[in-house]
Amino acid sequence: MLRLFLALASPLLCLAKLYEDVELLPTISFDFVICGGGTAGSVLANRLTENANYSVLLLEAGPSNVDVLPSIVPFLGSTITSNSPYSWNYTTTAQPGLNGRSIDYPRGHMLGGSSSINYMLYTRGSSDDWDNYASTTGDSGWSWSNVQKYFRKNELWSLPADNHSTAGEYDPKVHSVSGVNSVTLPGYPQPIDNMLLQTTKELPSEFPFNLDMNSGNPLGVGWAQSTIDSLGQRSSSATSYLGPKYIDRPNLHVLVHAQVSRLVQTAQSPATFKAVEFKQGNTTTLHIVTARKEVILSAGSIGSPRILLSSGIGDKRALAELGIASTVHLPDVGQNLADQATIGVYWEVNSTDTIDTLTRNATLSAQVLDDWLDNRQGRFVESILGNFVGWSRLSLDNSVLRGRADPASGPKSPHYEILPLNGIGGLPLPPTGNFFNLVVALLCPVSRGSVTLSSSDPFAPPLIDPGFLNDPLDLEMMREGIKILLDFAAAPTWRKYIIERYQPFPNVTTDAAIEAYIRNSASTIFHPLGSNSMSAKDAEGGVVDPDLRVKGIPFLRVVDGSVLRESAGRQYTSSPNEAADLIKEARA
Ligand SMILES: Cc1cc2nc3c(=O)[nH]c(=O)nc-3n(C[C@H](O)[C@H](O)[C@H](O)COP(=O)(O)OP(=O)(O)OC[C@H]3O[C@@H](n4cnc5c(N)ncnc54)[C@H](O)[C@@H]3O)c2cc1C
Ligand SMILES: *[C@@H]1O[C@H](CO)[C@@H](O)[C@H](O)[C@H]1NC(C)=O
Ligand SMILES: *[C@@H]1O[C@H](CO)[C@@H](O)[C@H](O)[C@H]1NC(C)=O
Ligand SMILES: *[C@@H]1O[C@H](CO)[C@@H](O)[C@H](O)[C@H]1NC(C)=O
Ligand SMILES: *[C@@H]1O[C@H](CO)[C@@H](O)[C@H](O)[C@H]1NC(C)=O
Ligand SMILES: *[C@@H]1O[C@H](CO)[C@@H](O)[C@H](O)[C@H]1NC(C)=O
Ligand SMILES: *[C@@H]1O[C@H](CO)[C@@H](O)[C@H](O)[C@H]1NC(C)=O
Ligand SMILES: *[C@@H]1O[C@H](CO)[C@@H](O)[C@H](O)[C@H]1NC(C)=O
């Protein structure tokens, strides 16, 4: 371990000017105070401090990302997903749709937020998703064509770690080499790549090859694009937007180990909250900082509604039951939470060259890590995922959808994400065997849940209810999704490779058996959103307007995944700087 530390520490030591201790803050008054130094918060802190006249304080509950090896080495990311200091140890409430199970619900707890622990797939969504945001909010700024310039400001298209020729693996026309956050194609070939490509040739109508899934039309199967740099390192919102080029800006102040408890009301009618209360480090002492211009919440789909509710901003009656005084009655805070359920099918395969062999063998893993440390090469330059991703739709003629509104945002919007893995994921690793694993996620759930408080203590864990598979349509869509995985693996190219289906998935005999498997085994693909939904300025429901201002409260915005709504755009990409730039423009 010492060797690892030295190898990493020397180049990184000089990077960051971060405050580890609140006593070191030079002042307690800033132009902007951003709560949450995650994916969105780091982008905002960067963009706002481009203007030297603005001082910004970024408050992050978790530690710094600097030198955190499992966050840097892409393959090791999955080792800190849950039960680590870098992840909030959330679990959901018992989910009726999952046979009463309560499941792990990770969110990043460090600078860079979930972009410091996620699986790094870079996906912009479909043009339908964005156009749908524009039409439902009445703000054309959110349309696919109008967000292009922000995708380009964000993206720094880079050579993959192995510098292989990438011709035919993407469409250069839809990418940018002038942004901040690195995006690359896979930097290490995987043994199943050829069979995945062959599947698109053998089953072209169901699984067509898609040259570039970030063109606005993601449908099909293509090479994965990831927020990984040309040295095979994670490019998170923190490594990029708070990287060495920016962290020393004199107007930027980043305080870690600082967990916000609530917003402090600074004026009545209209109720105004230009101060923030937080605890820092190992003490329970509460501190207050003030914002001259605005407070921005970027604490994510769970964290941001949590802070609003603890501040008395939410449903008056629900807050009263917890003994929290209502400050602003805004009933949708924490409501409309939606997430994408996921499940896998596993096959035992006739190969020893899968990640099962690697993860089972500590000696081999150490050798592969050495290759990463010494050369920034080898299997560890990629996450545990495969080098391809698929996006597919259920036919509207399928009996599940016949006569219903399409749950996706339009004809170019997939119902499913398909992840092929060269090895087992999502199950405890069996002592022997090698596997092929196809994972499907339902991208357009119609079920809705909520984030609510469990007590008036702002530091008590919230109640997270994503409402998984509560609506029968979601269960049926998942069931059909599993059939799509079976279609995929039935392509002739897999015949010699696959030996047999591996448990726990039962032999397919009936729809009921598949549904039982889903209820028993489905989990999250980590994409909660909607808990502070954005809606049109004059709309009744919703929490923020299209400029992301909290409705009815001046000088307060929410900028993170919580403002997005399901079925009208899935997820922010790993770097939602679009919103940051919209804010900047709104201010100008
Ligand atoms: C394991 C995992 C894998 C994923 N894989 C992918 C993927 O491959 N591709 C993809 O596009 N998306 C993926 N996602 C989703 C994606 O990472 C998130 O949607 C996105 O990062 C959310 O950004 P955000 O800014 O809304 O929140 P976050 O990035 O989670 O940021 C919130 C920040 O606020 C901090 N915070 C919370 N509460 C407080 C408080 N009270 N005080 C101070 N700070 C606080 C948190 O510690 C965190 O740093 C994945 C997510 C996870 C968890
Ligand atoms: C910063 O403030 C100065 C003095 O008020 C002003 O002249 C300048 O235009 C401002 N810069 C920006 C980028 O707003
Ligand atoms: C989560 O739990 C692990 C132990 O399982 C602990 O080390 C870590 O500090 C916890 N994370 C947080 C954010 O509390
Ligand atoms: C990558 O490969 C190209 C073409 O083979 C070559 O011109 C370039 O110098 C290489 N770059 C790096 C960083 O190795
Ligand atoms: C907090 O406590 C931990 C464990 O006791 C210690 O390692 C760390 O240095 C402390 N942090 C601060 C800021 O005092
Ligand atoms: C695995 O492949 C080898 C070599 O092609 C073949 O001899 C063997 O029969 C296969 N095993 C199984 C279980 O299919
Ligand atoms: C583990 O990997 C090492 C290094 O590649 C190899 O020598 C050894 O045989 C492997 N062990 C097992 C049990 O496969
Ligand atoms: C699955 O089907 C095969 C072949 O019919 C049978 O041998 C096997 O026992 C079945 N497995 C389960 C778990 O039912």
Tab-separated table of N, CA and C in Angstrom, residues 108 349 583:
chain	number	residue	atom	x	y	z
A	108	GLY	N	-22.580	9.425	-4.257
A	108	GLY	CA	-21.223	9.852	-3.947
A	108	GLY	C	-21.170	10.765	-2.729
A	349	VAL	N	-19.691	-19.496	-19.245
A	349	VAL	CA	-19.099	-19.495	-20.593
A	349	VAL	C	-17.828	-20.336	-20.650
A	583	ILE	N	-27.572	29.044	-15.851
A	583	ILE	CA	-27.594	29.961	-14.716
A	583	ILE	C	-26.784	31.199	-15.020
